[in-house]
XYZ file of C-alpha atoms in Angstrom:
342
model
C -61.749 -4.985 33.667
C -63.876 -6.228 36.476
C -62.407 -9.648 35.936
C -59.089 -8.297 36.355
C -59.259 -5.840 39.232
C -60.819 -8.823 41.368
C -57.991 -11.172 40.771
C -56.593 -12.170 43.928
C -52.828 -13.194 42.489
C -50.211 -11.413 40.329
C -50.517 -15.040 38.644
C -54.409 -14.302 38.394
C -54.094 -10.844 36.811
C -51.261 -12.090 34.758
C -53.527 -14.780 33.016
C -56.211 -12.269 33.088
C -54.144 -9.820 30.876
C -52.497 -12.492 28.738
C -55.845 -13.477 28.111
C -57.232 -10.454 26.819
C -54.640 -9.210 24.985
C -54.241 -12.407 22.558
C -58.159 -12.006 21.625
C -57.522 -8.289 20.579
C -53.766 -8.933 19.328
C -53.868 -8.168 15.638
C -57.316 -6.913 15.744
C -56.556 -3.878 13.768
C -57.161 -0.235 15.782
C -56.776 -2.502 18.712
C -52.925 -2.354 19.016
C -52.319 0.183 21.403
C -54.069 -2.176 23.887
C -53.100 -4.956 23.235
C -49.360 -3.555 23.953
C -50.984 -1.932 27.130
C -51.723 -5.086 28.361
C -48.394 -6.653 27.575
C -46.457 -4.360 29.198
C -48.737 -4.229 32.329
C -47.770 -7.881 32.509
C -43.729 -6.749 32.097
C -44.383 -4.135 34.925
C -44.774 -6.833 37.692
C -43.254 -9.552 35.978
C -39.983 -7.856 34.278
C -38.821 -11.633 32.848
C -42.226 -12.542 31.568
C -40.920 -14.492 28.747
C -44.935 -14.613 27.109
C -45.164 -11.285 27.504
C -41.635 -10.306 26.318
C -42.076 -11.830 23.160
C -45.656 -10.861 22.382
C -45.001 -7.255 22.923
C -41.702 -7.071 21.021
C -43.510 -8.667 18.119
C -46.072 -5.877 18.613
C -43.520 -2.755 18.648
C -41.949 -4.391 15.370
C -45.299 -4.860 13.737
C -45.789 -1.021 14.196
C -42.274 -0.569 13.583
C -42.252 1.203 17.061
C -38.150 0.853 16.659
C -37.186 3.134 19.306
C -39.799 1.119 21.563
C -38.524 -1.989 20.515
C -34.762 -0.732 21.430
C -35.819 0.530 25.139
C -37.612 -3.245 25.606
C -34.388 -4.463 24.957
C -32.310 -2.191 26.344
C -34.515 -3.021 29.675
C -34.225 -6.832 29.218
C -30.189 -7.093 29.086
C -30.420 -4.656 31.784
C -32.381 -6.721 34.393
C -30.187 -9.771 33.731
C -31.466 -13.290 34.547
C -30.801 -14.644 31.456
C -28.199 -17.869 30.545
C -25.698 -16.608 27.991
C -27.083 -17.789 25.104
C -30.649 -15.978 25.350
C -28.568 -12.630 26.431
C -26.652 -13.245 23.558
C -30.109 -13.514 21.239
C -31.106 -10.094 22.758
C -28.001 -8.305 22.389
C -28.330 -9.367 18.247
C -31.827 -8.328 18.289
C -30.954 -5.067 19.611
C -27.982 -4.514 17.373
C -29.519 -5.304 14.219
C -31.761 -2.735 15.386
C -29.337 -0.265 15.850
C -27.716 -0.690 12.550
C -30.915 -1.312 10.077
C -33.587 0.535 11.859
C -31.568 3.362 13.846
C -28.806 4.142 11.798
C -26.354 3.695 14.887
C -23.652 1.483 13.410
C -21.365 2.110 15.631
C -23.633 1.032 18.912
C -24.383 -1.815 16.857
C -20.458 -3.184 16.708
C -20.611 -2.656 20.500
C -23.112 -5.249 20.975
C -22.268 -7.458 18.095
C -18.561 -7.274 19.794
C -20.521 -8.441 22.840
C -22.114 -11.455 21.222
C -19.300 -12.804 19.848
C -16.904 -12.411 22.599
C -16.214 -15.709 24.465
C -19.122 -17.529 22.577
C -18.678 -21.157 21.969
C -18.235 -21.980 18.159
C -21.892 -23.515 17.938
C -23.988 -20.315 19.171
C -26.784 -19.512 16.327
C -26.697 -16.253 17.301
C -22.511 -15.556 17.555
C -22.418 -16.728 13.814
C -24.863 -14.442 12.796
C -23.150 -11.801 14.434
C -20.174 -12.418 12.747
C -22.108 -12.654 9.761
C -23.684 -8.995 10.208
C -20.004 -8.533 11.266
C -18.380 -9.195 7.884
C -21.257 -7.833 5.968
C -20.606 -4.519 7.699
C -17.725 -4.501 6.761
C -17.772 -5.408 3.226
C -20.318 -2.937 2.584
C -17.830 0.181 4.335
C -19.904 0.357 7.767
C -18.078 1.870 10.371
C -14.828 -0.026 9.528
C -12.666 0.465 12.141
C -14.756 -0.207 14.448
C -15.468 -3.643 12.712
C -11.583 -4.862 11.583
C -11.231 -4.386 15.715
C -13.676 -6.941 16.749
C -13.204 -9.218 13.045
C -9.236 -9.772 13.497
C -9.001 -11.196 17.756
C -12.144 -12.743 16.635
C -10.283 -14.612 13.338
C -7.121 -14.438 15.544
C -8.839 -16.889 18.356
C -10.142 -19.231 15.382
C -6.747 -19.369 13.781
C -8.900 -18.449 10.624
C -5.597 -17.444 8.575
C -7.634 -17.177 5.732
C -10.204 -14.636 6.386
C -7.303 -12.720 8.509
C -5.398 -12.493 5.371
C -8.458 -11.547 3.850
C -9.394 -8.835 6.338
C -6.122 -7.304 6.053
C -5.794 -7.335 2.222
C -9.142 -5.237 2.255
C -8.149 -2.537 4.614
C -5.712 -1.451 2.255
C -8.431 -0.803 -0.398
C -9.185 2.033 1.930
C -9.220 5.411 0.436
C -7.343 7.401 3.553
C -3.314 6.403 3.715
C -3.722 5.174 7.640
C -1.535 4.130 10.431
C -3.966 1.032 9.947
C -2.860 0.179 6.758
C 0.936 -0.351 7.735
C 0.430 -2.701 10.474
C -2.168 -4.775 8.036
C 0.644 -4.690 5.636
C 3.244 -5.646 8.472
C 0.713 -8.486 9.742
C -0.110 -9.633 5.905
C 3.469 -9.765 5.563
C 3.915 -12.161 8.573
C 1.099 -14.786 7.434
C 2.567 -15.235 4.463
C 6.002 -15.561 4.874
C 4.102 -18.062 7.754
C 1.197 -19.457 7.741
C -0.034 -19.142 4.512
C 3.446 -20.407 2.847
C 3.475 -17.765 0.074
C 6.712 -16.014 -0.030
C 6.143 -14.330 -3.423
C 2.653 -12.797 -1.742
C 5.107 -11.504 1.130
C 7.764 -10.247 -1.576
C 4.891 -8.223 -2.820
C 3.686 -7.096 0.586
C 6.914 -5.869 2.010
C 7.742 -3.905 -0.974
C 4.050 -1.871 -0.680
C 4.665 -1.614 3.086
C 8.160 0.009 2.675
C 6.738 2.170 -0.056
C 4.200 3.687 2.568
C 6.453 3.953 5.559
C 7.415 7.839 5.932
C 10.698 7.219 6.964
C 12.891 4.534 5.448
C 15.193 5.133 8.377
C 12.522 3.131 10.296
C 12.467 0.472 7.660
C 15.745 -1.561 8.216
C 13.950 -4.677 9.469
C 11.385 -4.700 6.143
C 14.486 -4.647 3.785
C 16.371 -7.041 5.421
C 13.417 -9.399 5.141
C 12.424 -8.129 1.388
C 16.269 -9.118 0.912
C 16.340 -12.549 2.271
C 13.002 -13.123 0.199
C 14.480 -11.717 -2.800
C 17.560 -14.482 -2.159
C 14.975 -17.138 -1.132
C 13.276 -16.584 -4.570
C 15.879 -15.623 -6.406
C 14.976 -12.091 -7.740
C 17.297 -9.990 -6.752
C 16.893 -7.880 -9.835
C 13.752 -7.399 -8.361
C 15.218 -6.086 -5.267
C 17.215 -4.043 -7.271
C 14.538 -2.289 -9.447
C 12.479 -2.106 -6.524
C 15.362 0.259 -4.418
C 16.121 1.620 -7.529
C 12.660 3.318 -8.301
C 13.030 4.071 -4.619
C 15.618 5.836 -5.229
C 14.656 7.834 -8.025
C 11.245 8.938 -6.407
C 13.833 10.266 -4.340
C 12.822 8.264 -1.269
C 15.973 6.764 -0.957
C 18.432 7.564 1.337
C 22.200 6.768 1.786
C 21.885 4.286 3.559
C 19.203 2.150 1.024
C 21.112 3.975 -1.872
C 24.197 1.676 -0.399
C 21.692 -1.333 -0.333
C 21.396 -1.269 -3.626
C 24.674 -0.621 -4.229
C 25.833 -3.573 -2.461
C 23.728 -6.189 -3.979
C 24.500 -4.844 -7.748
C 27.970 -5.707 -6.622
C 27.382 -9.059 -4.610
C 24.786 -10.582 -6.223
C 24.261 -9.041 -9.708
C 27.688 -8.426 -10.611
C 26.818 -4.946 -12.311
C 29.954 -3.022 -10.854
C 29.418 -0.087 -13.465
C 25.574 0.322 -11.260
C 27.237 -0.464 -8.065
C 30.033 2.279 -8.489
C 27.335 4.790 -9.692
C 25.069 4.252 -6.244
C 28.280 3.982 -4.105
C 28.900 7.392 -6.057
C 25.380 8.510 -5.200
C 25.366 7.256 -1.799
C 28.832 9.502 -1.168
C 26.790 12.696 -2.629
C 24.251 12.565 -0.087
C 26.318 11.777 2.869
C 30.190 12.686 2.102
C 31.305 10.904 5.428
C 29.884 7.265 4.492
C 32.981 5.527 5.020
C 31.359 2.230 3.803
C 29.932 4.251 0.599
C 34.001 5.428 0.219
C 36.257 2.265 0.918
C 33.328 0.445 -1.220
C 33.481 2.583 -4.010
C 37.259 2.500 -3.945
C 37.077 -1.165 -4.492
C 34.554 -1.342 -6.546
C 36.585 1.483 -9.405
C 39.630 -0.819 -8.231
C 37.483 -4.129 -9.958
C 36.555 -1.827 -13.118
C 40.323 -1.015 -13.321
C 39.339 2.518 -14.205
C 42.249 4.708 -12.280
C 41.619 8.181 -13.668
C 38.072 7.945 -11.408
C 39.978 5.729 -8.621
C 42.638 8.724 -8.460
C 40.489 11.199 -8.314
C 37.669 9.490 -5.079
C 41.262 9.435 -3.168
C 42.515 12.663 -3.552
C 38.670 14.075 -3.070
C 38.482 11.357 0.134
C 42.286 12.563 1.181
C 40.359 16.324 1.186
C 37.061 15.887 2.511
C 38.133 13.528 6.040
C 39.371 15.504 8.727
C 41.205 12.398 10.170
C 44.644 12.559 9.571
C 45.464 9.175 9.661
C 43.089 8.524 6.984
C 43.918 11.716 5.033
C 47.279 10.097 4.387
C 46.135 6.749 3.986
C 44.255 8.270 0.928
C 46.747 10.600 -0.231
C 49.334 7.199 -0.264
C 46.544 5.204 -2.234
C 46.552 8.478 -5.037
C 50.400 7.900 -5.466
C 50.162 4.287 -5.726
C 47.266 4.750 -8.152
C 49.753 7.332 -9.970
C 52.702 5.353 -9.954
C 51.590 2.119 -10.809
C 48.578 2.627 -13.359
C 48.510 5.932 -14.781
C 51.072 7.086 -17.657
C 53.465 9.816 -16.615
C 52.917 13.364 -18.472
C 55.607 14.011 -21.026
């Protein structure tokens, strides 16, 4: 306008513009203008905050999204603002990004952003966490999301909702590398925190059951085991390595496990000299699996069987020393508890 390309100021023309574009702002076929003006304003002033707003109401009136993101985008990147207005924009612009663009992922990077390092009393980090945890309940890019939800729980000592978090992830179709260390981190809050050793009985025994290898499992069973004596259910432990076991998971050195604890703590020696038994199947040189089951027959007073796991003992070691030591246990066995023929 003439009035405008007179004015002496950047103040001057600012006013000017401002001026003209609230009289035409809403005016309908009059948008495109009105925006015009705005962002001539923007153009020398980058941190009009008048013009800012006005024009960012004007892109989401026309649902001009990918306008709207640029603005943004533009503000954040010229800086200048405290922490708690760049944290307003960042939100804007990732609720964007998730409802309007269909970027979830870009929008967990700036969420992320908001809520790092916020002070517990920012509007805008709650609702961020908010968008956060509805994300994530809905199945939104969860990774992503459990990686900025659990420091963020973490640095609130929220045991609750990190409990919470984890106990979800395992609803999770895919069998993940995720899923163990929720299982292994459930496991610690409540044994912990959350003072619920039956919950962590529970855990551990689903954690073991998804660990590959149960060779890399000795530290889970201990704990299951001093659980299963803190609560006393051992039988529990037992079934539990038992089904184990027969999935045919189980390998000598669990199979002994169980063996161990049906002798020491259940007193079933007729199931503790069938696992030693088992145990000596899959690996012949367990010595523990051997001396045990030698005791254990020894117990049950059954000496055919006790005769027999010497002589077999006596001819599957190839140390001498030992071969005799058996072969002297078979004649004692002989001589003192089995009937001579004839």
């Amino acid at each position: 306008s003439r009035r405008e390309a007179s004015a002496v100021s950047p103040e001057e023309r600012r006013q000017i513009r401002l001026e003209r574009a609230a009289l035409i702002d809403g005016t309908p076929g009059r948008e495109e203008e009105a925006l015009a003006l705005y962002g001539a304003v923007l153009a020398e002033s980058p941190r009009d905050a008048v013009a800012f707003e006005r024009l960012a109401r004007g892109l989401e009136g026309l649902e001009r999204w990918e306008g709207l993101t640029e603005l943004l985008s533009q503000r954040l990147e010229a800086g200048g603002d405290d922490d708690e207005q760049a944290r307003e924009h960042r939100l804007r612009l990732a609720l964007l990004r998730w409802r309007r663009l269909q970027d979830p992922d870009g929008a967990v990077v700036l969420l992320a952003a908001v809520v790092a390092g916020a002070p517990t009393d920012s509007p805008f980090a709650r609702e961020a966490s908010a968008a956060l945890e509805q994300m994530w309940s809905e199945g939104t890019s969860r990774a992503a999301v459990f990686h900025v939800l659990e420091p963020m729980y973490e640095a609130r000592d929220d045991t609750d909702r990190l409990a919470a978090l984890y106990r979800s992830t395992l609803h999770d179709d895919a069998e993940t590398a995720l899923h163990v260390a929720c299982l292994r981190k459930l496991a610690y809050l409540e044994v912990g925190p959350l003072g619920d050793p039956a919950g962590a009985f529970a855990t551990l025994q689903e954690l073991i059951t998804r660990l590959p290898d149960l060779n890399d499992a000795v530290a889970e069973l201990e704990e299951l085991e001093g659980l299963g004596a803190q609560l006393d259910r051992w039988d529990e432990v037992a079934a539990y390595y038992a089904g184990q076991v027969a999935e045919g998971r189980g390998n000598s050195e669990l199979v002994v496990r169980l063996a161990g604890l049906l002798e020491a703590r259940l007193g079933d020696l007729e199931g503790a000299a069938r696992y030693f038994g088992v145990a000596l199947e899959r690996n012949p040189n367990h010595e523990e699996a051997r001396d045990a089951l030698g005791r254990v027959l020894e117990r049950l007073e059954r000496w055919e069987a006790l005769f027999a796991h010497h002589m077999q003992g006596a001819t599957a070691i190839a140390d001498a020393d030992q071969k005799i030591a058996h072969w002297l246990d078979a004649a004692r066995i002989a001589t003192e508890h089995m009937a001579s023929p004839g």
